[in-house]
Amino acid sequence: MRKIMGFISKLEEYVAGVLMVAIVVVIFAQVVYRYVLSSPLSWSEELGRYLFVWISFLGASIAFKKGAHLGIDVFTSKLSEKYQNYLAVIVNVLGIIFLAMIVKESAGLLERVVKQVSPAMRISMKWPYLALPVCTSLMLLHLLENTVERVKKIFSSQGKQDRMIGGKGELPK
């Protein structure tokens, strides 16, 4: 599972990088066409907007994987590692439920917009809207991976405690 998740993480970062290059090229071309050639491109702003949506959601998934989203840990930092893991598993399960609901609802939304076309590029609106279920599913995978790791830590620390019964040492912190 670790190899698959590693591949997915690398793929996410690669795609986000490619999309960043694409958005820079598209917006730069728009500036050149508008101000240098006095002939603005009709599709570039729309494409830039859709690329930005994909980059934002992919970035959110990458930040989710790396634990880079904002969090308040004033209370949890005062807990022992054991209880931090318990609390993390509870929070992760709630997050899994929430993300699963978003994936389900965004899939329904995708069905409603599949026949709509964008104004300038005339592409199906499923492509910009696809960012939500795809990237939320990636977040869900990262959260599942994190939950499995936390559960392993909980059980490995319980095993250490079982071996230490009788006061023959201290648990590492």
Short mmCIF file of N, CA and C in Angstrom, two decimals:
data_model
loop_
_atom_site.label_atom_id
_atom_site.label_comp_id
_atom_site.label_asym_id
_atom_site.label_seq_id
_atom_site.Cartn_x
_atom_site.Cartn_y
_atom_site.Cartn_z
N MET A 1 0.83 -1.19 0.00
CA MET A 1 0.00 0.00 0.00
C MET A 1 0.87 1.26 0.00
N ARG A 2 2.00 1.17 0.70
CA ARG A 2 2.88 2.33 0.79
C ARG A 2 3.44 2.72 -0.58
N LYS A 3 3.76 1.72 -1.40
CA LYS A 3 4.29 2.01 -2.74
C LYS A 3 3.23 2.69 -3.60
N ILE A 4 2.00 2.20 -3.51
CA ILE A 4 0.92 2.78 -4.30
C ILE A 4 0.67 4.22 -3.87
N MET A 5 0.63 4.45 -2.57
CA MET A 5 0.38 5.81 -2.07
C MET A 5 1.56 6.73 -2.42
N GLY A 6 2.77 6.19 -2.39
CA GLY A 6 3.93 6.98 -2.81
C GLY A 6 3.84 7.38 -4.27
N PHE A 7 3.41 6.43 -5.10
CA PHE A 7 3.23 6.72 -6.52
C PHE A 7 2.15 7.77 -6.72
N ILE A 8 1.03 7.63 -6.01
CA ILE A 8 -0.06 8.60 -6.14
C ILE A 8 0.41 9.99 -5.72
N SER A 9 1.16 10.06 -4.62
CA SER A 9 1.67 11.36 -4.15
C SER A 9 2.59 12.00 -5.18
N LYS A 10 3.49 11.21 -5.74
CA LYS A 10 4.40 11.75 -6.76
C LYS A 10 3.63 12.19 -8.00
N LEU A 11 2.63 11.41 -8.40
CA LEU A 11 1.82 11.75 -9.55
C LEU A 11 1.06 13.06 -9.31
N GLU A 12 0.51 13.22 -8.10
CA GLU A 12 -0.18 14.46 -7.75
C GLU A 12 0.74 15.67 -7.91
N GLU A 13 1.94 15.54 -7.36
CA GLU A 13 2.90 16.64 -7.42
C GLU A 13 3.32 16.93 -8.86
N TYR A 14 3.52 15.88 -9.64
CA TYR A 14 3.90 16.06 -11.04
C TYR A 14 2.79 16.76 -11.82
N VAL A 15 1.56 16.31 -11.67
CA VAL A 15 0.43 16.91 -12.39
C VAL A 15 0.25 18.36 -11.96
N ALA A 16 0.36 18.61 -10.66
CA ALA A 16 0.24 20.00 -10.17
C ALA A 16 1.33 20.88 -10.78
N GLY A 17 2.54 20.35 -10.89
CA GLY A 17 3.63 21.11 -11.51
C GLY A 17 3.37 21.39 -12.98
N VAL A 18 2.89 20.38 -13.70
CA VAL A 18 2.58 20.56 -15.12
C VAL A 18 1.46 21.60 -15.29
N LEU A 19 0.44 21.52 -14.44
CA LEU A 19 -0.66 22.49 -14.52
C LEU A 19 -0.18 23.90 -14.19
N MET A 20 0.78 24.03 -13.26
CA MET A 20 1.33 25.35 -12.93
C MET A 20 2.04 25.94 -14.14
N VAL A 21 2.83 25.11 -14.82
CA VAL A 21 3.53 25.58 -16.02
C VAL A 21 2.50 25.97 -17.08
N ALA A 22 1.47 25.16 -17.24
CA ALA A 22 0.44 25.44 -18.25
C ALA A 22 -0.28 26.76 -17.95
N ILE A 23 -0.61 27.01 -16.70
CA ILE A 23 -1.34 28.25 -16.37
C ILE A 23 -0.44 29.46 -16.61
N VAL A 24 0.84 29.34 -16.30
CA VAL A 24 1.77 30.45 -16.55
C VAL A 24 1.87 30.73 -18.05
N VAL A 25 1.99 29.68 -18.84
CA VAL A 25 2.09 29.85 -20.28
C VAL A 25 0.82 30.47 -20.85
N VAL A 26 -0.34 29.99 -20.42
CA VAL A 26 -1.62 30.50 -20.94
C VAL A 26 -1.82 31.96 -20.56
N ILE A 27 -1.55 32.31 -19.32
CA ILE A 27 -1.75 33.70 -18.89
C ILE A 27 -0.71 34.62 -19.54
N PHE A 28 0.52 34.14 -19.70
CA PHE A 28 1.53 34.94 -20.38
C PHE A 28 1.13 35.18 -21.83
N ALA A 29 0.63 34.12 -22.48
CA ALA A 29 0.18 34.27 -23.87
C ALA A 29 -0.97 35.28 -23.94
N GLN A 30 -1.87 35.25 -22.99
CA GLN A 30 -2.98 36.20 -22.97
C GLN A 30 -2.47 37.63 -22.86
N VAL A 31 -1.49 37.85 -21.99
CA VAL A 31 -0.92 39.20 -21.82
C VAL A 31 -0.26 39.66 -23.12
N VAL A 32 0.52 38.78 -23.74
CA VAL A 32 1.18 39.13 -25.00
C VAL A 32 0.15 39.44 -26.08
N TYR A 33 -0.84 38.59 -26.22
CA TYR A 33 -1.86 38.82 -27.25
C TYR A 33 -2.67 40.08 -26.98
N ARG A 34 -2.99 40.33 -25.74
CA ARG A 34 -3.84 41.48 -25.43
C ARG A 34 -3.07 42.80 -25.55
N TYR A 35 -1.87 42.88 -24.95
CA TYR A 35 -1.18 44.17 -24.87
C TYR A 35 -0.14 44.39 -25.97
N VAL A 36 0.43 43.33 -26.50
CA VAL A 36 1.43 43.49 -27.55
C VAL A 36 0.78 43.40 -28.93
N LEU A 37 -0.05 42.42 -29.14
CA LEU A 37 -0.65 42.20 -30.44
C LEU A 37 -2.05 42.82 -30.58
N SER A 38 -2.56 43.36 -29.50
CA SER A 38 -3.90 43.98 -29.46
C SER A 38 -5.00 43.06 -30.01
N SER A 39 -4.86 41.79 -29.73
CA SER A 39 -5.84 40.81 -30.18
C SER A 39 -6.00 39.74 -29.10
N PRO A 40 -6.81 40.03 -28.06
CA PRO A 40 -6.90 39.09 -26.93
C PRO A 40 -7.46 37.73 -27.32
N LEU A 41 -6.99 36.73 -26.64
CA LEU A 41 -7.49 35.37 -26.85
C LEU A 41 -8.81 35.21 -26.10
N SER A 42 -9.79 34.65 -26.73
CA SER A 42 -11.11 34.54 -26.09
C SER A 42 -11.18 33.40 -25.07
N TRP A 43 -10.33 32.41 -25.17
CA TRP A 43 -10.41 31.23 -24.36
C TRP A 43 -9.42 31.20 -23.19
N SER A 44 -8.41 32.06 -23.19
CA SER A 44 -7.31 31.93 -22.23
C SER A 44 -7.73 32.20 -20.78
N GLU A 45 -8.60 33.17 -20.57
CA GLU A 45 -9.03 33.45 -19.19
C GLU A 45 -9.82 32.27 -18.63
N GLU A 46 -10.67 31.70 -19.46
CA GLU A 46 -11.47 30.55 -19.01
C GLU A 46 -10.57 29.35 -18.71
N LEU A 47 -9.63 29.07 -19.59
CA LEU A 47 -8.71 27.95 -19.36
C LEU A 47 -7.87 28.21 -18.11
N GLY A 48 -7.40 29.44 -17.95
CA GLY A 48 -6.64 29.78 -16.75
C GLY A 48 -7.44 29.56 -15.48
N ARG A 49 -8.72 29.91 -15.52
CA ARG A 49 -9.60 29.72 -14.36
C ARG A 49 -9.76 28.24 -14.04
N TYR A 50 -9.98 27.41 -15.06
CA TYR A 50 -10.17 25.98 -14.84
C TYR A 50 -8.88 25.31 -14.37
N LEU A 51 -7.75 25.74 -14.92
CA LEU A 51 -6.46 25.22 -14.44
C LEU A 51 -6.24 25.60 -12.98
N PHE A 52 -6.62 26.82 -12.64
CA PHE A 52 -6.47 27.29 -11.26
C PHE A 52 -7.31 26.45 -10.30
N VAL A 53 -8.51 26.09 -10.71
CA VAL A 53 -9.37 25.24 -9.87
C VAL A 53 -8.68 23.89 -9.63
N TRP A 54 -8.17 23.28 -10.69
CA TRP A 54 -7.49 22.00 -10.55
C TRP A 54 -6.24 22.12 -9.67
N ILE A 55 -5.45 23.17 -9.89
CA ILE A 55 -4.24 23.37 -9.09
C ILE A 55 -4.60 23.55 -7.62
N SER A 56 -5.65 24.30 -7.35
CA SER A 56 -6.07 24.54 -5.97
C SER A 56 -6.46 23.25 -5.27
N PHE A 57 -7.28 22.44 -5.93
CA PHE A 57 -7.70 21.19 -5.30
C PHE A 57 -6.55 20.19 -5.19
N LEU A 58 -5.70 20.11 -6.20
CA LEU A 58 -4.53 19.23 -6.10
C LEU A 58 -3.60 19.71 -4.98
N GLY A 59 -3.42 21.02 -4.89
CA GLY A 59 -2.60 21.57 -3.82
C GLY A 59 -3.16 21.26 -2.45
N ALA A 60 -4.48 21.31 -2.33
CA ALA A 60 -5.13 20.97 -1.06
C ALA A 60 -4.88 19.51 -0.71
N SER A 61 -4.93 18.64 -1.71
CA SER A 61 -4.67 17.22 -1.46
C SER A 61 -3.22 16.98 -1.07
N ILE A 62 -2.30 17.65 -1.74
CA ILE A 62 -0.88 17.51 -1.41
C ILE A 62 -0.62 18.02 0.01
N ALA A 63 -1.21 19.16 0.34
CA ALA A 63 -1.06 19.70 1.70
C ALA A 63 -1.68 18.76 2.72
N PHE A 64 -2.77 18.12 2.37
CA PHE A 64 -3.42 17.16 3.24
C PHE A 64 -2.47 16.01 3.54
N LYS A 65 -1.81 15.51 2.50
CA LYS A 65 -0.85 14.41 2.65
C LYS A 65 0.30 14.79 3.57
N LYS A 66 0.80 16.01 3.41
CA LYS A 66 1.97 16.46 4.17
C LYS A 66 1.61 17.03 5.54
N GLY A 67 0.31 17.11 5.84
CA GLY A 67 -0.11 17.67 7.12
C GLY A 67 0.14 19.16 7.20
N ALA A 68 0.05 19.84 6.08
CA ALA A 68 0.39 21.26 6.02
C ALA A 68 -0.80 22.19 6.18
N HIS A 69 -2.00 21.64 6.35
CA HIS A 69 -3.16 22.50 6.58
C HIS A 69 -3.09 23.05 8.00
N LEU A 70 -3.70 24.19 8.19
CA LEU A 70 -3.71 24.81 9.51
C LEU A 70 -4.44 23.94 10.50
N GLY A 71 -3.95 23.95 11.72
CA GLY A 71 -4.60 23.21 12.79
C GLY A 71 -4.24 23.86 14.12
N ILE A 72 -5.10 23.67 15.07
CA ILE A 72 -4.85 24.20 16.40
C ILE A 72 -4.55 23.02 17.31
N ASP A 73 -3.33 22.96 17.81
CA ASP A 73 -2.94 21.81 18.62
C ASP A 73 -2.60 22.19 20.06
N VAL A 74 -3.15 23.27 20.53
CA VAL A 74 -2.88 23.72 21.90
C VAL A 74 -3.26 22.63 22.90
N PHE A 75 -4.42 22.02 22.70
CA PHE A 75 -4.89 21.01 23.65
C PHE A 75 -4.29 19.64 23.36
N THR A 76 -4.23 19.29 22.10
CA THR A 76 -3.72 17.96 21.77
C THR A 76 -2.23 17.82 22.07
N SER A 77 -1.47 18.89 22.00
CA SER A 77 -0.04 18.80 22.30
C SER A 77 0.23 18.50 23.77
N LYS A 78 -0.76 18.74 24.62
CA LYS A 78 -0.61 18.45 26.05
C LYS A 78 -0.93 17.00 26.39
N LEU A 79 -1.48 16.27 25.42
CA LEU A 79 -1.81 14.87 25.63
C LEU A 79 -0.59 13.99 25.39
N SER A 80 -0.62 12.79 25.95
CA SER A 80 0.46 11.83 25.67
C SER A 80 0.32 11.37 24.22
N GLU A 81 1.38 10.78 23.70
CA GLU A 81 1.37 10.33 22.30
C GLU A 81 0.25 9.32 22.07
N LYS A 82 0.02 8.46 23.07
CA LYS A 82 -1.04 7.46 22.97
C LYS A 82 -2.39 8.12 22.75
N TYR A 83 -2.71 9.11 23.57
CA TYR A 83 -4.01 9.77 23.45
C TYR A 83 -4.07 10.69 22.23
N GLN A 84 -2.93 11.22 21.81
CA GLN A 84 -2.91 11.99 20.56
C GLN A 84 -3.29 11.08 19.39
N ASN A 85 -2.78 9.84 19.41
CA ASN A 85 -3.12 8.89 18.35
C ASN A 85 -4.60 8.50 18.40
N TYR A 86 -5.12 8.27 19.60
CA TYR A 86 -6.55 7.97 19.72
C TYR A 86 -7.39 9.11 19.16
N LEU A 87 -7.07 10.32 19.57
CA LEU A 87 -7.82 11.49 19.12
C LEU A 87 -7.69 11.67 17.60
N ALA A 88 -6.48 11.44 17.08
CA ALA A 88 -6.26 11.56 15.63
C ALA A 88 -7.11 10.55 14.86
N VAL A 89 -7.24 9.34 15.38
CA VAL A 89 -8.06 8.32 14.71
C VAL A 89 -9.52 8.75 14.71
N ILE A 90 -10.00 9.28 15.83
CA ILE A 90 -11.39 9.74 15.90
C ILE A 90 -11.62 10.88 14.90
N VAL A 91 -10.71 11.85 14.89
CA VAL A 91 -10.84 12.98 13.96
C VAL A 91 -10.75 12.50 12.52
N ASN A 92 -9.84 11.56 12.26
CA ASN A 92 -9.70 11.02 10.91
C ASN A 92 -10.96 10.30 10.44
N VAL A 93 -11.58 9.53 11.33
CA VAL A 93 -12.82 8.83 10.96
C VAL A 93 -13.90 9.85 10.61
N LEU A 94 -14.01 10.92 11.40
CA LEU A 94 -14.97 11.97 11.08
C LEU A 94 -14.63 12.62 9.73
N GLY A 95 -13.35 12.84 9.49
CA GLY A 95 -12.91 13.40 8.21
C GLY A 95 -13.21 12.47 7.05
N ILE A 96 -13.03 11.18 7.25
CA ILE A 96 -13.33 10.19 6.21
C ILE A 96 -14.81 10.23 5.85
N ILE A 97 -15.66 10.31 6.88
CA ILE A 97 -17.10 10.39 6.63
C ILE A 97 -17.43 11.66 5.84
N PHE A 98 -16.86 12.78 6.27
CA PHE A 98 -17.11 14.06 5.61
C PHE A 98 -16.64 14.03 4.15
N LEU A 99 -15.41 13.57 3.92
CA LEU A 99 -14.89 13.52 2.55
C LEU A 99 -15.67 12.55 1.68
N ALA A 100 -16.10 11.43 2.25
CA ALA A 100 -16.91 10.48 1.48
C ALA A 100 -18.23 11.13 1.05
N MET A 101 -18.81 11.94 1.93
CA MET A 101 -20.04 12.65 1.56
C MET A 101 -19.78 13.65 0.44
N ILE A 102 -18.64 14.34 0.50
CA ILE A 102 -18.30 15.29 -0.57
C ILE A 102 -18.10 14.56 -1.90
N VAL A 103 -17.41 13.42 -1.87
CA VAL A 103 -17.20 12.65 -3.10
C VAL A 103 -18.54 12.22 -3.68
N LYS A 104 -19.42 11.72 -2.83
CA LYS A 104 -20.75 11.26 -3.29
C LYS A 104 -21.55 12.42 -3.89
N GLU A 105 -21.59 13.55 -3.19
CA GLU A 105 -22.37 14.68 -3.68
C GLU A 105 -21.76 15.31 -4.93
N SER A 106 -20.43 15.36 -4.98
CA SER A 106 -19.79 15.95 -6.17
C SER A 106 -19.96 15.06 -7.39
N ALA A 107 -20.05 13.75 -7.17
CA ALA A 107 -20.33 12.85 -8.29
C ALA A 107 -21.73 13.12 -8.84
N GLY A 108 -22.67 13.39 -7.94
CA GLY A 108 -24.03 13.75 -8.37
C GLY A 108 -24.04 15.07 -9.12
N LEU A 109 -23.25 16.01 -8.64
CA LEU A 109 -23.14 17.31 -9.31
C LEU A 109 -22.56 17.13 -10.71
N LEU A 110 -21.60 16.25 -10.83
CA LEU A 110 -20.96 15.98 -12.12
C LEU A 110 -21.98 15.47 -13.14
N GLU A 111 -22.90 14.65 -12.69
CA GLU A 111 -23.94 14.15 -13.58
C GLU A 111 -24.84 15.28 -14.10
N ARG A 112 -25.03 16.31 -13.27
CA ARG A 112 -25.91 17.41 -13.67
C ARG A 112 -25.24 18.39 -14.63
N VAL A 113 -23.90 18.49 -14.60
CA VAL A 113 -23.22 19.48 -15.44
C VAL A 113 -22.59 18.87 -16.69
N VAL A 114 -22.69 17.57 -16.85
CA VAL A 114 -22.00 16.90 -17.95
C VAL A 114 -22.45 17.41 -19.32
N LYS A 115 -23.69 17.85 -19.44
CA LYS A 115 -24.19 18.33 -20.74
C LYS A 115 -24.00 19.82 -20.93
N GLN A 116 -23.56 20.53 -19.88
CA GLN A 116 -23.29 21.96 -20.03
C GLN A 116 -21.95 22.16 -20.71
N VAL A 117 -21.83 23.22 -21.49
CA VAL A 117 -20.56 23.53 -22.13
C VAL A 117 -20.07 24.89 -21.66
N SER A 118 -18.78 25.05 -21.63
CA SER A 118 -18.20 26.32 -21.20
C SER A 118 -18.42 27.38 -22.28
N PRO A 119 -18.53 28.64 -21.89
CA PRO A 119 -18.86 29.69 -22.86
C PRO A 119 -17.80 29.91 -23.94
N ALA A 120 -16.54 29.97 -23.57
CA ALA A 120 -15.51 30.34 -24.55
C ALA A 120 -14.90 29.12 -25.25
N MET A 121 -14.57 28.10 -24.50
CA MET A 121 -13.86 26.96 -25.09
C MET A 121 -14.80 25.89 -25.63
N ARG A 122 -16.06 25.93 -25.21
CA ARG A 122 -17.07 24.97 -25.66
C ARG A 122 -16.72 23.53 -25.29
N ILE A 123 -16.13 23.35 -24.11
CA ILE A 123 -15.86 22.00 -23.60
C ILE A 123 -16.91 21.66 -22.56
N SER A 124 -17.07 20.40 -22.30
CA SER A 124 -18.02 19.97 -21.28
C SER A 124 -17.57 20.49 -19.91
N MET A 125 -18.54 20.94 -19.13
CA MET A 125 -18.23 21.46 -17.80
C MET A 125 -17.84 20.35 -16.82
N LYS A 126 -17.91 19.09 -17.29
CA LYS A 126 -17.49 18.00 -16.43
C LYS A 126 -16.00 18.11 -16.12
N TRP A 127 -15.20 18.66 -17.04
CA TRP A 127 -13.76 18.72 -16.83
C TRP A 127 -13.37 19.65 -15.68
N PRO A 128 -13.89 20.86 -15.60
CA PRO A 128 -13.56 21.66 -14.43
C PRO A 128 -14.16 21.10 -13.14
N TYR A 129 -15.39 20.60 -13.22
CA TYR A 129 -16.07 20.07 -12.03
C TYR A 129 -15.48 18.74 -11.56
N LEU A 130 -14.78 18.05 -12.44
CA LEU A 130 -14.17 16.77 -12.09
C LEU A 130 -13.08 16.93 -11.02
N ALA A 131 -12.55 18.13 -10.88
CA ALA A 131 -11.52 18.38 -9.87
C ALA A 131 -12.02 18.06 -8.47
N LEU A 132 -13.27 18.35 -8.19
CA LEU A 132 -13.80 18.14 -6.84
C LEU A 132 -13.84 16.66 -6.45
N PRO A 133 -14.50 15.77 -7.21
CA PRO A 133 -14.49 14.37 -6.76
C PRO A 133 -13.13 13.70 -6.85
N VAL A 134 -12.34 14.05 -7.87
CA VAL A 134 -11.02 13.43 -8.01
C VAL A 134 -10.11 13.81 -6.85
N CYS A 135 -9.99 15.09 -6.59
CA CYS A 135 -9.06 15.55 -5.56
C CYS A 135 -9.56 15.25 -4.16
N THR A 136 -10.87 15.25 -3.96
CA THR A 136 -11.41 14.86 -2.66
C THR A 136 -11.18 13.37 -2.43
N SER A 137 -11.26 12.57 -3.47
CA SER A 137 -10.94 11.15 -3.35
C SER A 137 -9.47 10.95 -2.97
N LEU A 138 -8.60 11.77 -3.55
CA LEU A 138 -7.19 11.70 -3.19
C LEU A 138 -6.99 12.06 -1.71
N MET A 139 -7.69 13.11 -1.26
CA MET A 139 -7.62 13.48 0.16
C MET A 139 -8.11 12.33 1.03
N LEU A 140 -9.16 11.68 0.59
CA LEU A 140 -9.72 10.55 1.32
C LEU A 140 -8.70 9.42 1.43
N LEU A 141 -8.00 9.14 0.33
CA LEU A 141 -6.94 8.11 0.37
C LEU A 141 -5.84 8.48 1.34
N HIS A 142 -5.42 9.76 1.33
CA HIS A 142 -4.37 10.19 2.25
C HIS A 142 -4.83 10.07 3.70
N LEU A 143 -6.08 10.39 3.95
CA LEU A 143 -6.62 10.30 5.30
C LEU A 143 -6.73 8.85 5.75
N LEU A 144 -7.12 7.96 4.85
CA LEU A 144 -7.16 6.53 5.17
C LEU A 144 -5.76 6.01 5.50
N GLU A 145 -4.79 6.43 4.71
CA GLU A 145 -3.41 6.02 4.96
C GLU A 145 -2.95 6.51 6.34
N ASN A 146 -3.24 7.77 6.65
CA ASN A 146 -2.87 8.32 7.95
C ASN A 146 -3.56 7.59 9.09
N THR A 147 -4.82 7.24 8.90
CA THR A 147 -5.57 6.53 9.93
C THR A 147 -4.97 5.15 10.17
N VAL A 148 -4.62 4.44 9.11
CA VAL A 148 -4.00 3.12 9.26
C VAL A 148 -2.69 3.25 10.02
N GLU A 149 -1.89 4.25 9.70
CA GLU A 149 -0.61 4.46 10.40
C GLU A 149 -0.85 4.75 11.89
N ARG A 150 -1.84 5.58 12.19
CA ARG A 150 -2.15 5.90 13.59
C ARG A 150 -2.63 4.66 14.34
N VAL A 151 -3.46 3.85 13.71
CA VAL A 151 -3.94 2.63 14.37
C VAL A 151 -2.78 1.69 14.63
N LYS A 152 -1.86 1.58 13.67
CA LYS A 152 -0.66 0.74 13.88
C LYS A 152 0.14 1.25 15.07
N LYS A 153 0.28 2.58 15.20
CA LYS A 153 1.01 3.15 16.34
C LYS A 153 0.32 2.81 17.65
N ILE A 154 -1.01 2.88 17.65
CA ILE A 154 -1.75 2.58 18.88
C ILE A 154 -1.50 1.13 19.29
N PHE A 155 -1.61 0.20 18.34
CA PHE A 155 -1.42 -1.20 18.68
C PHE A 155 0.02 -1.54 18.99
N SER A 156 0.97 -0.87 18.33
CA SER A 156 2.37 -1.15 18.65
C SER A 156 2.72 -0.61 20.03
N SER A 157 2.14 0.52 20.44
CA SER A 157 2.42 1.04 21.78
C SER A 157 1.75 0.19 22.84
N GLN A 158 0.58 -0.43 22.52
CA GLN A 158 -0.06 -1.33 23.48
C GLN A 158 0.78 -2.59 23.65
N GLY A 159 1.39 -3.04 22.59
CA GLY A 159 2.27 -4.20 22.68
C GLY A 159 3.47 -3.91 23.56
N LYS A 160 4.01 -2.70 23.46
CA LYS A 160 5.13 -2.31 24.32
C LYS A 160 4.70 -2.29 25.78
N GLN A 161 3.49 -1.77 26.02
CA GLN A 161 2.99 -1.71 27.40
C GLN A 161 2.80 -3.11 27.95
N ASP A 162 2.30 -4.05 27.15
CA ASP A 162 2.09 -5.42 27.62
C ASP A 162 3.42 -6.07 27.98
N ARG A 163 4.48 -5.78 27.24
CA ARG A 163 5.80 -6.34 27.52
C ARG A 163 6.43 -5.72 28.75
N MET A 164 5.97 -4.51 29.12
CA MET A 164 6.61 -3.78 30.22
C MET A 164 5.89 -3.98 31.54
N ILE A 165 4.86 -4.81 31.58
CA ILE A 165 4.13 -5.03 32.83
C ILE A 165 5.10 -5.62 33.84
N GLY A 166 5.04 -5.09 35.04
CA GLY A 166 5.96 -5.54 36.09
C GLY A 166 6.97 -4.48 36.44
N GLY A 167 6.89 -3.33 35.79
CA GLY A 167 7.76 -2.20 36.15
C GLY A 167 9.21 -2.39 35.79
N LYS A 168 9.53 -3.08 34.71
CA LYS A 168 10.92 -3.33 34.33
C LYS A 168 11.46 -2.31 33.36
N GLY A 169 10.91 -1.14 33.32
CA GLY A 169 11.42 -0.12 32.44
C GLY A 169 10.37 0.95 32.17
N GLU A 170 10.77 1.89 31.35
CA GLU A 170 9.86 2.97 31.01
C GLU A 170 9.57 2.92 29.51
N LEU A 171 8.39 3.36 29.18
CA LEU A 171 8.03 3.46 27.76
C LEU A 171 8.72 4.66 27.13
N PRO A 172 9.19 4.53 25.92
CA PRO A 172 9.74 5.72 25.25
C PRO A 172 8.64 6.72 24.96
N LYS A 173 8.98 7.99 25.00
CA LYS A 173 7.99 9.04 24.75
C LYS A 173 8.05 9.50 23.34
#
